[in-house]
Amino acid sequence: MSTIPLNLESDIVVLPYPALSQHLSLDQAFKKRCSTRAFLDDTLTLDAMSALLWAAFGVNREQQGGRTAPSAHGWKEIDIYVVLAEGAYRYEPRMHRLLLVRAEDVRKCAGTQDFVAAAPVNLVYVADLARMVEVREEDRPFLAGADAGCIAQNVYLYCAAAGLATVVRALIDRRRLAHALGLPINQRITLAQTVGYAKL
């Protein structure tokens, strides 16, 4: 498997056009959808990473800025952070690219289970509370969690169709991970999701 080519001079990884697998129908993907907690060390190709992130929360309607997952009130408050051996990145859906936020391996901070630190990809769903306007403060965590859950299900279905393994996780030391990702105080980690190839 090829690794993601990193351009550390610009701290940007431009993703190729997302090409999703056509091997499975939607009903077949539902039947194959499952959680896996044993992953190979093999990295994802750049093409696979591109399709994965687009399926998760990419732009599917250019003119309206619509996304592949719903978002309460159209806030689009969830940002996806991609934690890899090479570093941690933030996904920019509009430009379909990754921006470097930490140039070191912080996978050990991405969850409390042992498999997380060695898995090739950990997606971290971060809610920017400042985008959640005209709603009671106590309702924000619930709504952000619901939006993150929709993204996680997109990832499950993409992984089922693409022959990848995944598991969504809530066992996270959120304070430690927020520090590792350099998150400001108005951003909250909702969920994380590990992706890779299943260890059989």
JSON list of N, CA and C in Angstrom, two decimals, residues 140-182:
[
{"chain": "A", "resi": 140, "resn": "ARG", "atom": "N", "xyz": [-26.78, 21.94, 22.38]},
{"chain": "A", "resi": 140, "resn": "ARG", "atom": "CA", "xyz": [-25.69, 21.83, 21.41]},
{"chain": "A", "resi": 140, "resn": "ARG", "atom": "C", "xyz": [-24.99, 20.47, 21.43]},
{"chain": "A", "resi": 141, "resn": "PRO", "atom": "N", "xyz": [-24.63, 19.92, 22.59]},
{"chain": "A", "resi": 141, "resn": "PRO", "atom": "CA", "xyz": [-23.94, 18.62, 22.57]},
{"chain": "A", "resi": 141, "resn": "PRO", "atom": "C", "xyz": [-24.78, 17.51, 21.92]},
{"chain": "A", "resi": 142, "resn": "PHE", "atom": "N", "xyz": [-26.08, 17.50, 22.19]},
{"chain": "A", "resi": 142, "resn": "PHE", "atom": "CA", "xyz": [-26.94, 16.47, 21.60]},
{"chain": "A", "resi": 142, "resn": "PHE", "atom": "C", "xyz": [-26.99, 16.61, 20.08]},
{"chain": "A", "resi": 143, "resn": "LEU", "atom": "N", "xyz": [-27.19, 17.83, 19.59]},
{"chain": "A", "resi": 143, "resn": "LEU", "atom": "CA", "xyz": [-27.29, 18.04, 18.15]},
{"chain": "A", "resi": 143, "resn": "LEU", "atom": "C", "xyz": [-25.97, 17.75, 17.45]},
{"chain": "A", "resi": 144, "resn": "ALA", "atom": "N", "xyz": [-24.86, 18.16, 18.06]},
{"chain": "A", "resi": 144, "resn": "ALA", "atom": "CA", "xyz": [-23.55, 17.87, 17.47]},
{"chain": "A", "resi": 144, "resn": "ALA", "atom": "C", "xyz": [-23.30, 16.36, 17.45]},
{"chain": "A", "resi": 145, "resn": "GLY", "atom": "N", "xyz": [-23.71, 15.67, 18.50]},
{"chain": "A", "resi": 145, "resn": "GLY", "atom": "CA", "xyz": [-23.55, 14.22, 18.54]},
{"chain": "A", "resi": 145, "resn": "GLY", "atom": "C", "xyz": [-24.37, 13.53, 17.46]},
{"chain": "A", "resi": 146, "resn": "ALA", "atom": "N", "xyz": [-25.58, 14.03, 17.24]},
{"chain": "A", "resi": 146, "resn": "ALA", "atom": "CA", "xyz": [-26.43, 13.45, 16.18]},
{"chain": "A", "resi": 146, "resn": "ALA", "atom": "C", "xyz": [-25.80, 13.65, 14.81]},
{"chain": "A", "resi": 147, "resn": "ASP", "atom": "N", "xyz": [-25.26, 14.85, 14.57]},
{"chain": "A", "resi": 147, "resn": "ASP", "atom": "CA", "xyz": [-24.61, 15.12, 13.29]},
{"chain": "A", "resi": 147, "resn": "ASP", "atom": "C", "xyz": [-23.38, 14.24, 13.10]},
{"chain": "A", "resi": 148, "resn": "ALA", "atom": "N", "xyz": [-22.59, 14.09, 14.15]},
{"chain": "A", "resi": 148, "resn": "ALA", "atom": "CA", "xyz": [-21.40, 13.24, 14.06]},
{"chain": "A", "resi": 148, "resn": "ALA", "atom": "C", "xyz": [-21.78, 11.78, 13.81]},
{"chain": "A", "resi": 149, "resn": "GLY", "atom": "N", "xyz": [-22.91, 11.35, 14.39]},
{"chain": "A", "resi": 149, "resn": "GLY", "atom": "CA", "xyz": [-23.38, 9.99, 14.17]},
{"chain": "A", "resi": 149, "resn": "GLY", "atom": "C", "xyz": [-23.74, 9.73, 12.72]},
{"chain": "A", "resi": 150, "resn": "CYS", "atom": "N", "xyz": [-24.31, 10.74, 12.05]},
{"chain": "A", "resi": 150, "resn": "CYS", "atom": "CA", "xyz": [-24.63, 10.60, 10.62]},
{"chain": "A", "resi": 150, "resn": "CYS", "atom": "C", "xyz": [-23.35, 10.45, 9.80]},
{"chain": "A", "resi": 151, "resn": "ILE", "atom": "N", "xyz": [-22.33, 11.22, 10.12]},
{"chain": "A", "resi": 151, "resn": "ILE", "atom": "CA", "xyz": [-21.06, 11.12, 9.43]},
{"chain": "A", "resi": 151, "resn": "ILE", "atom": "C", "xyz": [-20.45, 9.74, 9.65]},
{"chain": "A", "resi": 152, "resn": "ALA", "atom": "N", "xyz": [-20.49, 9.27, 10.89]},
{"chain": "A", "resi": 152, "resn": "ALA", "atom": "CA", "xyz": [-19.93, 7.95, 11.21]},
{"chain": "A", "resi": 152, "resn": "ALA", "atom": "C", "xyz": [-20.62, 6.85, 10.42]},
{"chain": "A", "resi": 153, "resn": "GLN", "atom": "N", "xyz": [-21.93, 6.95, 10.24]},
{"chain": "A", "resi": 153, "resn": "GLN", "atom": "CA", "xyz": [-22.63, 5.93, 9.47]},
{"chain": "A", "resi": 153, "resn": "GLN", "atom": "C", "xyz": [-22.23, 5.97, 8.00]},
{"chain": "A", "resi": 154, "resn": "ASN", "atom": "N", "xyz": [-22.00, 7.16, 7.46]},
{"chain": "A", "resi": 154, "resn": "ASN", "atom": "CA", "xyz": [-21.49, 7.26, 6.09]},
{"chain": "A", "resi": 154, "resn": "ASN", "atom": "C", "xyz": [-20.16, 6.52, 5.97]},
{"chain": "A", "resi": 155, "resn": "VAL", "atom": "N", "xyz": [-19.31, 6.69, 6.97]},
{"chain": "A", "resi": 155, "resn": "VAL", "atom": "CA", "xyz": [-18.01, 6.01, 6.96]},
{"chain": "A", "resi": 155, "resn": "VAL", "atom": "C", "xyz": [-18.19, 4.50, 7.02]},
{"chain": "A", "resi": 156, "resn": "TYR", "atom": "N", "xyz": [-19.12, 4.03, 7.85]},
{"chain": "A", "resi": 156, "resn": "TYR", "atom": "CA", "xyz": [-19.40, 2.59, 7.93]},
{"chain": "A", "resi": 156, "resn": "TYR", "atom": "C", "xyz": [-19.81, 2.04, 6.56]},
{"chain": "A", "resi": 157, "resn": "LEU", "atom": "N", "xyz": [-20.71, 2.72, 5.89]},
{"chain": "A", "resi": 157, "resn": "LEU", "atom": "CA", "xyz": [-21.19, 2.23, 4.61]},
{"chain": "A", "resi": 157, "resn": "LEU", "atom": "C", "xyz": [-20.12, 2.30, 3.54]},
{"chain": "A", "resi": 158, "resn": "TYR", "atom": "N", "xyz": [-19.33, 3.37, 3.54]},
{"chain": "A", "resi": 158, "resn": "TYR", "atom": "CA", "xyz": [-18.22, 3.44, 2.59]},
{"chain": "A", "resi": 158, "resn": "TYR", "atom": "C", "xyz": [-17.24, 2.29, 2.83]},
{"chain": "A", "resi": 159, "resn": "CYS", "atom": "N", "xyz": [-16.89, 2.07, 4.09]},
{"chain": "A", "resi": 159, "resn": "CYS", "atom": "CA", "xyz": [-15.92, 1.01, 4.41]},
{"chain": "A", "resi": 159, "resn": "CYS", "atom": "C", "xyz": [-16.45, -0.36, 4.00]},
{"chain": "A", "resi": 160, "resn": "ALA", "atom": "N", "xyz": [-17.74, -0.61, 4.23]},
{"chain": "A", "resi": 160, "resn": "ALA", "atom": "CA", "xyz": [-18.33, -1.89, 3.82]},
{"chain": "A", "resi": 160, "resn": "ALA", "atom": "C", "xyz": [-18.21, -2.08, 2.32]},
{"chain": "A", "resi": 161, "resn": "ALA", "atom": "N", "xyz": [-18.45, -1.00, 1.56]},
{"chain": "A", "resi": 161, "resn": "ALA", "atom": "CA", "xyz": [-18.39, -1.09, 0.10]},
{"chain": "A", "resi": 161, "resn": "ALA", "atom": "C", "xyz": [-16.97, -1.19, -0.43]},
{"chain": "A", "resi": 162, "resn": "ALA", "atom": "N", "xyz": [-16.01, -0.61, 0.31]},
{"chain": "A", "resi": 162, "resn": "ALA", "atom": "CA", "xyz": [-14.63, -0.52, -0.18]},
{"chain": "A", "resi": 162, "resn": "ALA", "atom": "C", "xyz": [-13.72, -1.61, 0.38]},
{"chain": "A", "resi": 163, "resn": "GLY", "atom": "N", "xyz": [-14.27, -2.51, 1.19]},
{"chain": "A", "resi": 163, "resn": "GLY", "atom": "CA", "xyz": [-13.45, -3.56, 1.75]},
{"chain": "A", "resi": 163, "resn": "GLY", "atom": "C", "xyz": [-12.56, -3.11, 2.89]},
{"chain": "A", "resi": 164, "resn": "LEU", "atom": "N", "xyz": [-12.96, -2.03, 3.56]},
{"chain": "A", "resi": 164, "resn": "LEU", "atom": "CA", "xyz": [-12.23, -1.52, 4.71]},
{"chain": "A", "resi": 164, "resn": "LEU", "atom": "C", "xyz": [-12.95, -1.89, 6.00]},
{"chain": "A", "resi": 165, "resn": "ALA", "atom": "N", "xyz": [-12.25, -1.78, 7.10]},
{"chain": "A", "resi": 165, "resn": "ALA", "atom": "CA", "xyz": [-12.81, -2.06, 8.41]},
{"chain": "A", "resi": 165, "resn": "ALA", "atom": "C", "xyz": [-12.90, -0.75, 9.20]},
{"chain": "A", "resi": 166, "resn": "THR", "atom": "N", "xyz": [-13.85, -0.68, 10.11]},
{"chain": "A", "resi": 166, "resn": "THR", "atom": "CA", "xyz": [-14.00, 0.54, 10.91]},
{"chain": "A", "resi": 166, "resn": "THR", "atom": "C", "xyz": [-14.73, 0.25, 12.21]},
{"chain": "A", "resi": 167, "resn": "VAL", "atom": "N", "xyz": [-14.57, 1.16, 13.16]},
{"chain": "A", "resi": 167, "resn": "VAL", "atom": "CA", "xyz": [-15.35, 1.14, 14.40]},
{"chain": "A", "resi": 167, "resn": "VAL", "atom": "C", "xyz": [-15.44, 2.57, 14.91]},
{"chain": "A", "resi": 168, "resn": "VAL", "atom": "N", "xyz": [-16.63, 2.97, 15.32]},
{"chain": "A", "resi": 168, "resn": "VAL", "atom": "CA", "xyz": [-16.82, 4.29, 15.91]},
{"chain": "A", "resi": 168, "resn": "VAL", "atom": "C", "xyz": [-16.60, 4.16, 17.42]},
{"chain": "A", "resi": 169, "resn": "ARG", "atom": "N", "xyz": [-16.01, 5.21, 18.01]},
{"chain": "A", "resi": 169, "resn": "ARG", "atom": "CA", "xyz": [-15.60, 5.10, 19.41]},
{"chain": "A", "resi": 169, "resn": "ARG", "atom": "C", "xyz": [-15.96, 6.36, 20.20]},
{"chain": "A", "resi": 170, "resn": "ALA", "atom": "N", "xyz": [-16.35, 6.14, 21.46]},
{"chain": "A", "resi": 170, "resn": "ALA", "atom": "CA", "xyz": [-16.58, 7.25, 22.37]},
{"chain": "A", "resi": 170, "resn": "ALA", "atom": "C", "xyz": [-15.60, 7.22, 23.54]},
{"chain": "A", "resi": 171, "resn": "LEU", "atom": "N", "xyz": [-14.82, 6.14, 23.66]},
{"chain": "A", "resi": 171, "resn": "LEU", "atom": "CA", "xyz": [-13.83, 6.04, 24.74]},
{"chain": "A", "resi": 171, "resn": "LEU", "atom": "C", "xyz": [-12.59, 6.86, 24.35]},
{"chain": "A", "resi": 172, "resn": "ILE", "atom": "N", "xyz": [-12.60, 8.12, 24.74]},
{"chain": "A", "resi": 172, "resn": "ILE", "atom": "CA", "xyz": [-11.56, 9.07, 24.35]},
{"chain": "A", "resi": 172, "resn": "ILE", "atom": "C", "xyz": [-11.21, 9.93, 25.55]},
{"chain": "A", "resi": 173, "resn": "ASP", "atom": "N", "xyz": [-9.94, 10.16, 25.78]},
{"chain": "A", "resi": 173, "resn": "ASP", "atom": "CA", "xyz": [-9.52, 11.18, 26.73]},
{"chain": "A", "resi": 173, "resn": "ASP", "atom": "C", "xyz": [-9.60, 12.51, 25.99]},
{"chain": "A", "resi": 174, "resn": "ARG", "atom": "N", "xyz": [-10.76, 13.15, 26.06]},
{"chain": "A", "resi": 174, "resn": "ARG", "atom": "CA", "xyz": [-11.01, 14.32, 25.23]},
{"chain": "A", "resi": 174, "resn": "ARG", "atom": "C", "xyz": [-10.07, 15.49, 25.54]},
{"chain": "A", "resi": 175, "resn": "ARG", "atom": "N", "xyz": [-9.73, 15.66, 26.78]},
{"chain": "A", "resi": 175, "resn": "ARG", "atom": "CA", "xyz": [-8.83, 16.76, 27.13]},
{"chain": "A", "resi": 175, "resn": "ARG", "atom": "C", "xyz": [-7.44, 16.54, 26.52]},
{"chain": "A", "resi": 176, "resn": "ARG", "atom": "N", "xyz": [-6.95, 15.31, 26.63]},
{"chain": "A", "resi": 176, "resn": "ARG", "atom": "CA", "xyz": [-5.63, 14.99, 26.07]},
{"chain": "A", "resi": 176, "resn": "ARG", "atom": "C", "xyz": [-5.62, 15.13, 24.55]},
{"chain": "A", "resi": 177, "resn": "LEU", "atom": "N", "xyz": [-6.65, 14.61, 23.89]},
{"chain": "A", "resi": 177, "resn": "LEU", "atom": "CA", "xyz": [-6.71, 14.68, 22.44]},
{"chain": "A", "resi": 177, "resn": "LEU", "atom": "C", "xyz": [-6.89, 16.11, 21.96]},
{"chain": "A", "resi": 178, "resn": "ALA", "atom": "N", "xyz": [-7.73, 16.89, 22.64]},
{"chain": "A", "resi": 178, "resn": "ALA", "atom": "CA", "xyz": [-7.91, 18.30, 22.26]},
{"chain": "A", "resi": 178, "resn": "ALA", "atom": "C", "xyz": [-6.60, 19.06, 22.34]},
{"chain": "A", "resi": 179, "resn": "HIS", "atom": "N", "xyz": [-5.80, 18.76, 23.37]},
{"chain": "A", "resi": 179, "resn": "HIS", "atom": "CA", "xyz": [-4.49, 19.40, 23.50]},
{"chain": "A", "resi": 179, "resn": "HIS", "atom": "C", "xyz": [-3.57, 18.98, 22.35]},
{"chain": "A", "resi": 180, "resn": "ALA", "atom": "N", "xyz": [-3.59, 17.68, 22.01]},
{"chain": "A", "resi": 180, "resn": "ALA", "atom": "CA", "xyz": [-2.74, 17.18, 20.93]},
{"chain": "A", "resi": 180, "resn": "ALA", "atom": "C", "xyz": [-3.09, 17.81, 19.59]},
{"chain": "A", "resi": 181, "resn": "LEU", "atom": "N", "xyz": [-4.39, 18.09, 19.39]},
{"chain": "A", "resi": 181, "resn": "LEU", "atom": "CA", "xyz": [-4.84, 18.68, 18.12]},
{"chain": "A", "resi": 181, "resn": "LEU", "atom": "C", "xyz": [-4.83, 20.21, 18.14]},
{"chain": "A", "resi": 182, "resn": "GLY", "atom": "N", "xyz": [-4.54, 20.79, 19.30]},
{"chain": "A", "resi": 182, "resn": "GLY", "atom": "CA", "xyz": [-4.51, 22.25, 19.41]},
{"chain": "A", "resi": 182, "resn": "GLY", "atom": "C", "xyz": [-5.86, 22.90, 19.26]}
]
